[in-house]
């Protein structure tokens, strides 16, 4: 017999929802205390549903559900603050964060720090058009919190400190190694690595290097999963040039 448990009034964000059967939705929810969970919102697409209009991303919510194996049942949801208004690239970037959370975090694993990181990043996205540094900061912090931190201090083989005057080749999942190569997808200047560590993204070159480093690191840990939102963002950047 499956042991059902009622969970009440948990702070959350909606990450994604998809149709289920004729009138229901399955929603991916990110909660502070229970991490990422999936719930059935029964009748959510019917005209008289009490959930109608509430199952939206980027709106702070309080949710209650009945746990049931891998898929719980939503029983109540309430607005828990003002919605975060995102537009254009900021909106697409918000969906990118959602996709990272869905694909990198395990279900039913409490992630208080990541919840707070996500919340603060969504708020930041609503306040500026300078999006790239915000995304790079989020990626660096997220990788650290899920145990995939990039070692920006020392070489992975020798343990020698990374020096500003040297060139280094990066291997995702391993780290940096001193190299004589001058160019290459995973070749980085030591001074740029030091600035990435400090999140010194005032320089466009450092920001581009951070993007290259983090894009390939995240791709490695996704193990073949494709980030649809990142692909769209990169396509849009081509037209901006």
XYZ file of N, CA and C in Angstrom:
723
model
N 0.843 -1.200 0.000
C 0.000 0.000 0.000
C 0.878 1.250 0.000
N 0.582 2.197 -0.891
C 1.381 3.415 -1.002
C 1.036 4.369 0.134
N 2.059 4.867 0.821
C 1.863 5.783 1.931
C 1.732 7.212 1.403
N 0.538 7.782 1.510
C 0.297 9.134 1.030
C 0.488 10.129 2.167
N 1.022 11.304 1.819
C 1.280 12.322 2.821
C 0.834 13.678 2.302
N 0.198 14.449 3.144
C -0.284 15.773 2.757
C 0.774 16.820 3.120
N 1.218 17.577 2.128
C 2.209 18.641 2.317
C 1.509 19.973 2.087
N 1.685 20.918 3.009
C 0.917 22.157 2.919
C 1.802 23.404 2.910
N 1.331 24.391 2.153
C 1.840 25.766 2.193
C 3.356 25.859 2.019
N 3.832 25.309 0.907
C 5.260 25.342 0.601
C 5.559 26.406 -0.453
N 6.531 27.259 -0.168
C 6.944 28.269 -1.144
C 7.473 27.582 -2.397
N 7.097 28.100 -3.557
C 7.517 27.417 -4.781
C 7.498 28.350 -5.979
N 8.115 27.853 -7.050
C 8.049 28.450 -8.386
C 7.617 27.362 -9.362
N 6.779 27.728 -10.320
C 6.424 26.814 -11.403
C 7.536 26.860 -12.450
N 8.078 25.708 -12.792
C 9.139 25.636 -13.792
C 8.597 25.340 -15.188
N 7.588 24.466 -15.242
C 7.082 24.015 -16.543
C 5.759 23.302 -16.322
N 4.894 23.348 -17.311
C 3.682 22.528 -17.234
C 3.338 22.005 -18.619
N 2.684 20.866 -18.642
C 2.316 20.234 -19.911
C 0.955 19.562 -19.752
N 0.207 19.457 -20.844
C -1.126 18.855 -20.771
C -1.069 17.395 -20.332
N -2.098 16.999 -19.594
C -2.224 15.611 -19.146
C -3.690 15.208 -19.269
N -3.924 14.198 -20.078
C -5.278 13.747 -20.362
C -6.120 14.907 -20.903
N -7.421 14.906 -20.649
C -8.297 15.859 -21.334
C -8.259 17.262 -20.735
N -8.230 17.372 -19.415
C -8.361 18.701 -18.799
C -7.285 19.022 -17.766
N -6.357 18.114 -17.545
C -5.383 18.300 -16.468
C -4.017 18.728 -16.997
N -3.129 19.087 -16.080
C -1.739 19.408 -16.388
C -0.826 18.627 -15.455
N 0.363 18.327 -15.935
C 1.450 17.914 -15.051
C 2.377 19.112 -14.927
N 2.654 19.521 -13.699
C 3.488 20.700 -13.478
C 4.787 20.305 -12.779
N 5.878 20.887 -13.261
C 7.172 20.758 -12.587
C 7.313 21.954 -11.660
N 7.475 21.677 -10.378
C 7.475 22.704 -9.346
C 8.805 22.669 -8.600
N 9.343 23.849 -8.306
C 10.574 23.955 -7.526
C 10.225 24.534 -6.161
N 10.305 23.700 -5.122
C 9.972 24.130 -3.767
C 11.245 24.302 -2.946
N 11.143 25.112 -1.919
C 12.320 25.357 -1.086
C 12.654 24.155 -0.213
N 11.646 23.520 0.358
C 11.881 22.447 1.324
C 11.979 21.059 0.697
N 11.336 20.858 -0.451
C 11.280 19.526 -1.045
C 11.974 19.450 -2.404
N 12.575 20.552 -2.841
C 13.278 20.551 -4.114
C 12.329 20.510 -5.300
N 12.770 19.845 -6.345
C 11.982 19.762 -7.584
C 11.027 18.577 -7.511
N 9.747 18.851 -7.753
C 8.736 17.799 -7.707
C 7.819 17.930 -8.921
N 7.092 16.859 -9.226
C 6.088 16.877 -10.287
C 4.725 16.580 -9.681
N 3.723 17.353 -10.107
C 2.377 17.216 -9.565
C 1.347 17.170 -10.689
N 0.276 16.435 -10.459
C -0.880 16.493 -11.350
C -1.812 17.595 -10.850
N -2.127 18.522 -11.731
C -3.131 19.547 -11.425
C -4.416 19.127 -12.128
N -5.265 18.409 -11.402
C -6.465 17.831 -12.002
C -7.454 18.922 -12.422
N -7.897 18.837 -13.674
C -8.880 19.780 -14.191
C -8.364 21.188 -14.384
N -7.030 21.374 -14.382
C -6.452 22.723 -14.432
C -6.801 23.476 -15.709
N -7.108 22.744 -16.792
C -7.402 23.404 -18.060
C -8.898 23.609 -18.286
N -9.701 23.217 -17.323
C -11.141 23.446 -17.450
C -11.472 24.888 -17.076
N -12.556 25.408 -17.626
C -12.902 26.825 -17.462
C -13.141 27.213 -16.007
N -13.636 26.290 -15.198
C -13.997 26.612 -13.819
C -12.939 26.170 -12.803
N -11.768 25.777 -13.271
C -10.732 25.290 -12.359
C -10.248 26.386 -11.416
N -10.060 26.032 -10.152
C -9.530 26.992 -9.175
C -8.046 27.272 -9.418
N -7.411 26.426 -10.237
C -5.996 26.628 -10.557
C -5.793 27.525 -11.776
N -6.854 27.805 -12.490
C -6.751 28.531 -13.751
C -6.115 29.909 -13.537
N -5.100 30.210 -14.343
C -4.425 31.498 -14.259
C -3.323 31.572 -13.216
N -3.162 30.511 -12.416
C -2.153 30.533 -11.354
C -0.889 29.755 -11.703
N -0.995 28.812 -12.620
C 0.134 27.921 -12.916
C 1.085 28.566 -13.918
N 1.649 29.688 -13.509
C 2.524 30.461 -14.389
C 3.930 30.561 -13.814
N 4.940 30.476 -14.670
C 6.312 30.694 -14.192
C 6.511 32.128 -13.708
N 7.508 32.293 -12.854
C 7.992 33.600 -12.391
C 6.985 34.340 -11.512
N 6.095 33.587 -10.891
C 5.180 34.142 -9.908
C 5.372 33.367 -8.607
N 5.764 34.037 -7.512
C 5.968 33.316 -6.246
C 4.642 32.760 -5.732
N 4.650 31.476 -5.407
C 3.421 30.790 -5.033
C 3.606 30.000 -3.746
N 2.484 29.654 -3.133
C 2.452 28.720 -2.014
C 1.602 27.538 -2.451
N 2.141 26.338 -2.313
C 1.486 25.169 -2.887
C 1.270 24.090 -1.829
N 0.167 23.361 -1.969
C -0.123 22.208 -1.113
C -0.439 21.018 -2.007
N 0.004 19.829 -1.589
C -0.219 18.651 -2.416
C -0.239 17.388 -1.567
N -0.694 16.319 -2.184
C -0.638 14.996 -1.573
C 0.438 14.207 -2.299
N 1.453 13.783 -1.562
C 2.546 13.029 -2.181
C 2.076 11.618 -2.479
N 2.535 11.099 -3.615
C 2.108 9.770 -4.047
C 3.153 9.227 -5.010
N 4.139 8.522 -4.476
C 5.211 7.967 -5.292
C 5.936 9.099 -6.021
N 6.132 8.977 -7.351
C 6.884 9.978 -8.106
C 6.038 11.147 -8.589
N 4.723 11.035 -8.453
C 3.838 12.062 -8.995
C 2.747 12.369 -7.981
N 2.850 13.567 -7.360
C 1.863 13.956 -6.367
C 0.642 14.587 -7.011
N -0.320 14.946 -6.175
C -1.554 15.575 -6.646
C -1.697 16.952 -6.016
N -1.780 17.971 -6.841
C -1.957 19.338 -6.364
C -3.344 19.484 -5.747
N -3.395 20.071 -4.540
C -4.699 20.283 -3.908
C -5.000 21.762 -3.681
N -3.961 22.596 -3.612
C -4.216 24.024 -3.430
C -2.988 24.818 -3.856
N -3.229 26.018 -4.356
C -2.129 26.894 -4.746
C -2.575 28.338 -4.564
N -1.699 29.164 -4.004
C -2.024 30.563 -3.730
C -0.864 31.459 -4.144
N -1.198 32.674 -4.539
C -0.173 33.670 -4.844
C 0.535 34.055 -3.552
N 1.862 34.137 -3.608
C 2.655 34.412 -2.407
C 3.570 35.620 -2.612
N 3.116 36.570 -3.407
C 3.912 37.762 -3.689
C 3.626 38.264 -5.091
N 4.214 39.384 -5.426
C 4.005 39.960 -6.752
C 4.747 39.157 -7.813
N 4.139 38.956 -8.978
C 4.838 38.242 -10.053
C 6.064 39.016 -10.511
N 7.087 38.286 -10.948
C 8.294 38.902 -11.492
C 8.058 39.117 -12.985
N 8.095 40.355 -13.416
C 7.778 40.681 -14.805
C 9.040 40.614 -15.659
N 9.065 39.662 -16.574
C 10.193 39.476 -17.481
C 9.710 39.631 -18.916
N 10.547 40.272 -19.746
C 10.186 40.505 -21.139
C 11.391 40.225 -22.034
N 11.119 39.867 -23.279
C 12.183 39.716 -24.266
C 13.257 38.739 -23.841
N 14.519 39.178 -23.920
C 15.643 38.311 -23.565
C 15.608 37.903 -22.095
N 15.104 38.785 -21.236
C 15.005 38.440 -19.815
C 14.037 37.282 -19.607
N 12.931 37.292 -20.336
C 11.951 36.211 -20.235
C 12.550 34.897 -20.724
N 13.218 34.949 -21.864
C 13.845 33.741 -22.402
C 14.937 33.237 -21.456
N 15.657 34.165 -20.830
C 16.690 33.784 -19.863
C 16.072 33.124 -18.636
N 14.901 33.606 -18.226
C 14.197 32.972 -17.118
C 13.839 31.528 -17.436
N 13.372 31.293 -18.657
C 13.063 29.921 -19.068
C 14.334 29.066 -19.151
N 15.456 29.707 -19.490
C 16.743 29.001 -19.495
C 17.095 28.523 -18.083
N 16.897 29.384 -17.084
C 17.140 28.975 -15.699
C 16.239 27.798 -15.326
N 14.973 27.880 -15.724
C 14.041 26.793 -15.423
C 14.511 25.473 -16.025
N 14.998 25.549 -17.260
C 15.445 24.329 -17.934
C 16.685 23.749 -17.256
N 17.583 24.622 -16.803
C 18.756 24.143 -16.061
C 18.335 23.424 -14.780
N 17.394 24.009 -14.050
C 16.925 23.401 -12.802
C 16.308 22.031 -13.078
N 15.487 21.948 -14.118
C 14.815 20.688 -14.446
C 15.819 19.606 -14.837
N 16.834 19.980 -15.605
C 17.728 18.970 -16.172
C 18.953 18.656 -15.315
N 19.281 19.536 -14.368
C 20.472 19.294 -13.552
C 20.165 18.854 -12.120
N 18.960 19.129 -11.638
C 18.624 18.770 -10.260
C 17.820 17.478 -10.210
N 18.135 16.640 -9.235
C 17.350 15.434 -9.003
C 16.017 15.811 -8.365
N 15.015 14.994 -8.582
C 13.721 15.221 -7.955
C 13.768 14.893 -6.463
N 12.865 15.541 -5.732
C 12.635 15.235 -4.312
C 13.900 15.359 -3.474
N 14.710 16.360 -3.791
C 15.961 16.594 -3.064
C 15.980 18.055 -2.623
N 15.867 18.290 -1.325
C 15.797 19.652 -0.797
C 17.010 20.475 -1.222
N 16.752 21.657 -1.765
C 17.823 22.512 -2.286
C 17.560 23.958 -1.869
N 17.652 24.230 -0.570
C 17.338 25.568 -0.061
C 18.194 26.659 -0.698
N 19.501 26.407 -0.783
C 20.407 27.429 -1.319
C 20.142 27.683 -2.800
N 19.856 26.621 -3.545
C 19.577 26.794 -4.969
C 18.247 27.517 -5.161
N 17.277 27.232 -4.309
C 15.995 27.943 -4.364
C 16.220 29.438 -4.166
N 17.021 29.797 -3.176
C 17.306 31.215 -2.921
C 18.089 31.836 -4.077
N 19.039 31.076 -4.637
C 19.809 31.555 -5.788
C 18.888 31.812 -6.975
N 18.001 30.874 -7.249
C 17.049 31.026 -8.353
C 16.176 32.264 -8.137
N 15.652 32.416 -6.929
C 14.769 33.546 -6.622
C 15.474 34.876 -6.843
N 16.677 35.015 -6.309
C 17.406 36.280 -6.443
C 17.785 36.555 -7.897
N 18.080 35.496 -8.663
C 18.465 35.677 -10.063
C 17.279 36.118 -10.911
N 16.116 35.528 -10.678
C 14.907 35.937 -11.400
C 14.609 37.417 -11.134
N 14.759 37.832 -9.896
C 14.520 39.238 -9.546
C 15.528 40.139 -10.255
N 16.799 39.725 -10.282
C 17.829 40.502 -10.978
C 17.508 40.657 -12.458
N 17.034 39.583 -13.083
C 16.715 39.630 -14.512
C 15.633 40.658 -14.819
N 14.768 40.923 -13.851
C 13.671 41.867 -14.064
C 14.113 43.325 -13.944
N 15.353 43.541 -13.494
C 15.790 44.905 -13.181
C 16.827 45.476 -14.137
N 17.294 44.687 -15.099
C 18.369 45.169 -15.962
C 18.301 44.528 -17.337
N 18.900 45.207 -18.315
C 19.051 44.627 -19.650
C 20.407 43.954 -19.822
N 21.277 44.103 -18.818
C 22.613 43.507 -18.876
C 22.530 42.076 -18.349
N 22.066 41.183 -19.199
C 21.665 39.846 -18.777
C 22.833 38.873 -18.638
N 23.800 38.947 -19.550
C 24.858 37.934 -19.608
C 25.597 37.739 -18.280
N 26.039 38.810 -17.590
C 26.729 38.587 -16.306
C 25.853 37.878 -15.275
N 24.560 38.165 -15.285
C 23.644 37.517 -14.342
C 23.583 36.014 -14.608
N 23.510 35.633 -15.882
C 23.452 34.215 -16.233
C 24.751 33.501 -15.888
N 25.894 34.154 -16.153
C 27.172 33.512 -15.837
C 27.325 33.327 -14.323
N 26.920 34.327 -13.545
C 26.975 34.196 -12.083
C 26.107 33.037 -11.608
N 24.907 32.933 -12.176
C 23.999 31.848 -11.795
C 24.613 30.491 -12.130
N 25.178 30.369 -13.319
C 25.766 29.090 -13.738
C 26.918 28.680 -12.825
N 27.793 29.634 -12.502
C 28.925 29.342 -11.616
C 28.431 28.860 -10.256
N 27.472 29.592 -9.684
C 26.972 29.242 -8.354
C 26.188 27.936 -8.372
N 25.398 27.718 -9.422
C 24.622 26.478 -9.516
C 25.540 25.262 -9.598
N 26.564 25.337 -10.452
C 27.501 24.217 -10.573
C 28.162 23.905 -9.230
N 28.509 24.941 -8.495
C 29.123 24.738 -7.181
C 28.160 24.037 -6.227
N 26.911 24.488 -6.205
C 25.939 23.967 -5.248
C 25.512 22.533 -5.546
N 25.620 22.105 -6.804
C 25.241 20.723 -7.124
C 26.459 19.797 -7.177
N 27.624 20.324 -6.782
C 28.808 19.476 -6.674
C 29.679 19.407 -7.905
N 29.460 20.312 -8.862
C 30.245 20.317 -10.097
C 31.097 21.585 -10.222
N 31.549 22.107 -9.107
C 32.304 23.362 -9.113
C 33.547 23.254 -9.994
N 33.785 24.294 -10.790
C 34.991 24.365 -11.615
C 36.139 24.870 -10.754
N 37.239 24.147 -10.745
C 38.415 24.573 -9.982
C 39.126 25.677 -10.758
N 38.978 26.902 -10.282
C 39.581 28.067 -10.927
C 40.846 28.519 -10.204
N 41.373 27.649 -9.344
C 42.544 27.996 -8.536
C 43.820 27.283 -8.961
N 43.699 26.006 -9.366
C 44.914 25.221 -9.584
C 44.734 24.201 -10.702
N 45.865 23.708 -11.223
C 45.848 22.664 -12.241
C 45.371 21.353 -11.623
N 44.633 20.582 -12.399
C 44.049 19.364 -11.842
C 45.052 18.220 -11.716
N 46.159 18.252 -12.461
C 47.152 17.172 -12.385
C 48.233 17.493 -11.354
N 48.843 18.660 -11.479
C 49.975 19.003 -10.609
C 49.556 19.688 -9.321
N 48.391 20.335 -9.339
C 47.967 21.118 -8.179
C 48.608 22.489 -8.119
N 49.414 22.830 -9.145
C 50.068 24.141 -9.167
C 49.032 25.250 -9.339
N 49.236 26.394 -8.679
C 48.299 27.518 -8.827
C 48.242 28.000 -10.278
N 47.065 28.424 -10.713
C 46.923 28.997 -12.053
C 47.509 30.405 -12.046
N 48.401 30.674 -12.999
C 49.087 31.960 -13.049
C 48.569 32.799 -14.207
N 48.510 34.099 -13.978
C 47.928 35.023 -14.950
C 48.650 35.005 -16.288
N 49.952 34.744 -16.288
C 50.752 34.844 -17.509
C 50.740 33.574 -18.361
N 50.140 32.507 -17.869
C 50.159 31.232 -18.588
C 48.884 30.995 -19.392
N 48.984 30.049 -20.327
C 47.820 29.553 -21.049
C 47.452 28.177 -20.499
N 46.141 27.897 -20.471
C 45.671 26.630 -19.907
C 44.618 26.004 -20.820
N 44.654 24.673 -20.870
C 43.621 23.933 -21.583
C 42.679 23.323 -20.557
N 41.395 23.462 -20.834
C 40.381 22.994 -19.885
C 39.728 21.713 -20.382
N 39.614 20.738 -19.489
C 38.913 19.486 -19.781
C 37.704 19.397 -18.857
N 36.479 19.469 -19.397
C 35.283 19.398 -18.552
C 35.278 18.139 -17.687
N 34.932 18.316 -16.427
C 34.920 17.199 -15.493
C 36.259 16.961 -14.824
N 37.324 17.577 -15.362
C 38.661 17.430 -14.782
C 39.179 18.779 -14.298
N 39.514 19.662 -15.238
C 40.009 20.976 -14.849
C 40.995 21.541 -15.843
N 41.836 22.448 -15.358
C 42.801 23.153 -16.202
C 44.175 22.490 -16.139
N 44.868 22.567 -17.281
C 46.236 22.070 -17.378
C 47.039 23.046 -18.233
N 48.231 23.385 -17.775
C 49.094 24.310 -18.511
C 49.387 23.761 -19.904
N 49.390 24.652 -20.901
C 49.592 24.215 -22.277
C 50.444 25.216 -23.044
N 51.033 24.735 -24.141
C 51.768 25.615 -25.048
C 50.914 26.007 -26.252
N 49.722 25.420 -26.334
C 48.813 25.766 -27.429
C 48.392 27.228 -27.303
N 48.300 27.902 -28.443
C 47.935 29.317 -28.437
C 46.433 29.533 -28.621
N 45.803 28.645 -29.376
C 44.380 28.799 -29.662
C 43.672 27.457 -29.545
N 42.365 27.523 -29.416
C 41.553 26.315 -29.320
C 40.304 26.603 -28.516
N 39.282 25.781 -28.713
C 37.999 25.998 -28.044
C 38.138 26.049 -26.535
N 39.028 25.209 -25.987
C 39.159 25.108 -24.538
C 40.494 25.650 -24.032
N 41.049 26.625 -24.755
C 42.276 27.297 -24.322
C 41.905 28.629 -23.674
N 42.440 28.871 -22.473
C 42.104 30.077 -21.721
C 43.369 30.732 -21.180
N 43.371 32.067 -21.168
C 44.455 32.822 -20.548
C 44.285 32.806 -19.029
N 45.395 32.688 -18.331
C 45.355 32.642 -16.873
C 44.713 33.865 -16.251
N 44.986 35.052 -16.831
C 44.400 36.268 -16.257
C 42.878 36.282 -16.410
N 42.370 35.691 -17.505
C 40.921 35.617 -17.691
C 40.290 34.635 -16.697
N 40.975 33.536 -16.444
C 40.469 32.565 -15.467
C 40.356 33.219 -14.089
N 41.358 34.011 -13.734
C 41.334 34.687 -12.439
C 40.168 35.664 -12.343
N 39.876 36.361 -13.442
C 38.749 37.301 -13.441
C 37.407 36.572 -13.417
N 37.338 35.410 -14.072
C 36.108 34.608 -14.009
C 35.852 34.177 -12.566
N 36.915 33.782 -11.869
C 36.776 33.390 -10.466
C 36.207 34.540 -9.633
N 36.650 35.760 -9.933
C 36.195 36.943 -9.193
C 34.871 37.486 -9.726
N 34.351 36.832 -10.778
C 33.131 37.293 -11.456
C 33.305 38.726 -11.957
N 34.501 38.976 -12.494
C 34.808 40.294 -13.038
C 34.415 40.381 -14.496
N 33.126 40.550 -14.726
C 32.592 40.465 -16.081
C 32.409 41.828 -16.756
N 33.176 42.824 -16.305
C 33.105 44.129 -16.961
C 33.707 44.069 -18.366
N 34.692 43.192 -18.548
C 35.340 43.026 -19.848
C 34.533 42.068 -20.720
N 34.285 42.467 -21.971
C 33.557 41.601 -22.898
C 34.334 40.323 -23.195
N 35.666 40.431 -23.262
C 36.478 39.244 -23.538
C 36.370 38.221 -22.409
N 36.393 38.703 -21.177
C 36.257 37.804 -20.025
C 34.866 37.174 -20.019
N 33.858 37.963 -20.344
C 32.488 37.457 -20.383
C 32.335 36.377 -21.452
N 32.961 36.595 -22.613
C 32.911 35.591 -23.679
C 33.640 34.312 -23.266
N 34.778 34.471 -22.594
C 35.524 33.293 -22.131
C 34.728 32.517 -21.087
N 34.069 33.249 -20.191
C 33.237 32.598 -19.174
C 32.086 31.843 -19.827
N 31.489 32.441 -20.840
C 30.390 31.792 -21.556
C 30.865 30.489 -22.203
N 32.033 30.544 -22.824
C 32.607 29.364 -23.479
C 32.915 28.270 -22.450
N 33.508 28.663 -21.340
C 33.858 27.717 -20.281
C 32.612 27.063 -19.683
N 31.633 27.875 -19.353
C 30.438 27.366 -18.677
C 29.531 26.589 -19.619
N 29.433 27.042 -20.862
C 28.604 26.322 -21.838
C 29.088 24.885 -22.003
N 30.398 24.716 -22.141
C 30.948 23.379 -22.346
C 30.917 22.536 -21.074
N 31.085 23.173 -19.927
C 31.004 22.438 -18.663
C 29.587 21.930 -18.422
N 28.611 22.796 -18.640
C 27.211 22.397 -18.448
C 26.829 21.301 -19.440
N 27.264 21.441 -20.692
C 26.970 20.411 -21.701
C 27.535 19.060 -21.279
N 28.728 19.072 -20.702
C 29.354 17.833 -20.228
C 28.493 17.166 -19.157
N 28.013 17.950 -18.206
C 27.238 17.382 -17.103
C 25.803 17.039 -17.511
N 25.331 17.624 -18.601
C 24.007 17.250 -19.113
C 24.045 15.913 -19.840
N 25.243 15.479 -20.199
C 25.433 14.149 -20.792
C 24.530 13.916 -22.004
N 24.564 14.865 -22.924
C 23.825 14.693 -24.171
C 22.466 15.360 -24.215
N 21.937 15.775 -23.062
C 20.655 16.483 -23.057
C 20.842 17.872 -23.673
N 19.902 18.277 -24.497
C 19.997 19.560 -25.191
C 19.202 20.627 -24.444
N 19.821 21.789 -24.249
C 19.119 22.926 -23.662
C 18.487 23.737 -24.791
N 17.187 23.610 -24.948
C 16.501 24.274 -26.053
C 16.564 25.792 -25.927
N 16.416 26.297 -24.704
C 16.410 27.745 -24.519
C 17.772 28.357 -24.813
N 18.838 27.657 -24.460
C 20.173 28.197 -24.735
C 20.415 28.268 -26.235
N 19.938 27.274 -26.956
C 20.098 27.271 -28.407
C 19.383 28.470 -29.023
N 18.187 28.775 -28.528
C 17.435 29.930 -29.030
C 18.169 31.226 -28.703
N 18.684 31.338 -27.473
C 19.431 32.537 -27.081
C 20.636 32.760 -27.984
N 21.352 31.689 -28.295
C 22.538 31.805 -29.140
C 22.167 32.192 -30.566
N 21.035 31.685 -31.060
C 20.577 32.065 -32.394
C 20.217 33.548 -32.437
N 19.578 34.036 -31.383
C 19.218 35.453 -31.329
C 20.465 36.334 -31.310
N 21.511 35.883 -30.611
C 22.752 36.662 -30.545
C 23.373 36.830 -31.937
N 23.202 35.830 -32.800
C 23.758 35.913 -34.151
C 23.135 37.077 -34.919
N 21.838 37.285 -34.710
C 21.147 38.357 -35.423
C 21.440 39.726 -34.822
N 21.926 39.729 -33.567
C 22.255 41.001 -32.915
C 23.598 41.548 -33.363
N 24.433 40.683 -33.959
C 25.792 41.099 -34.321
C 25.782 41.979 -35.566
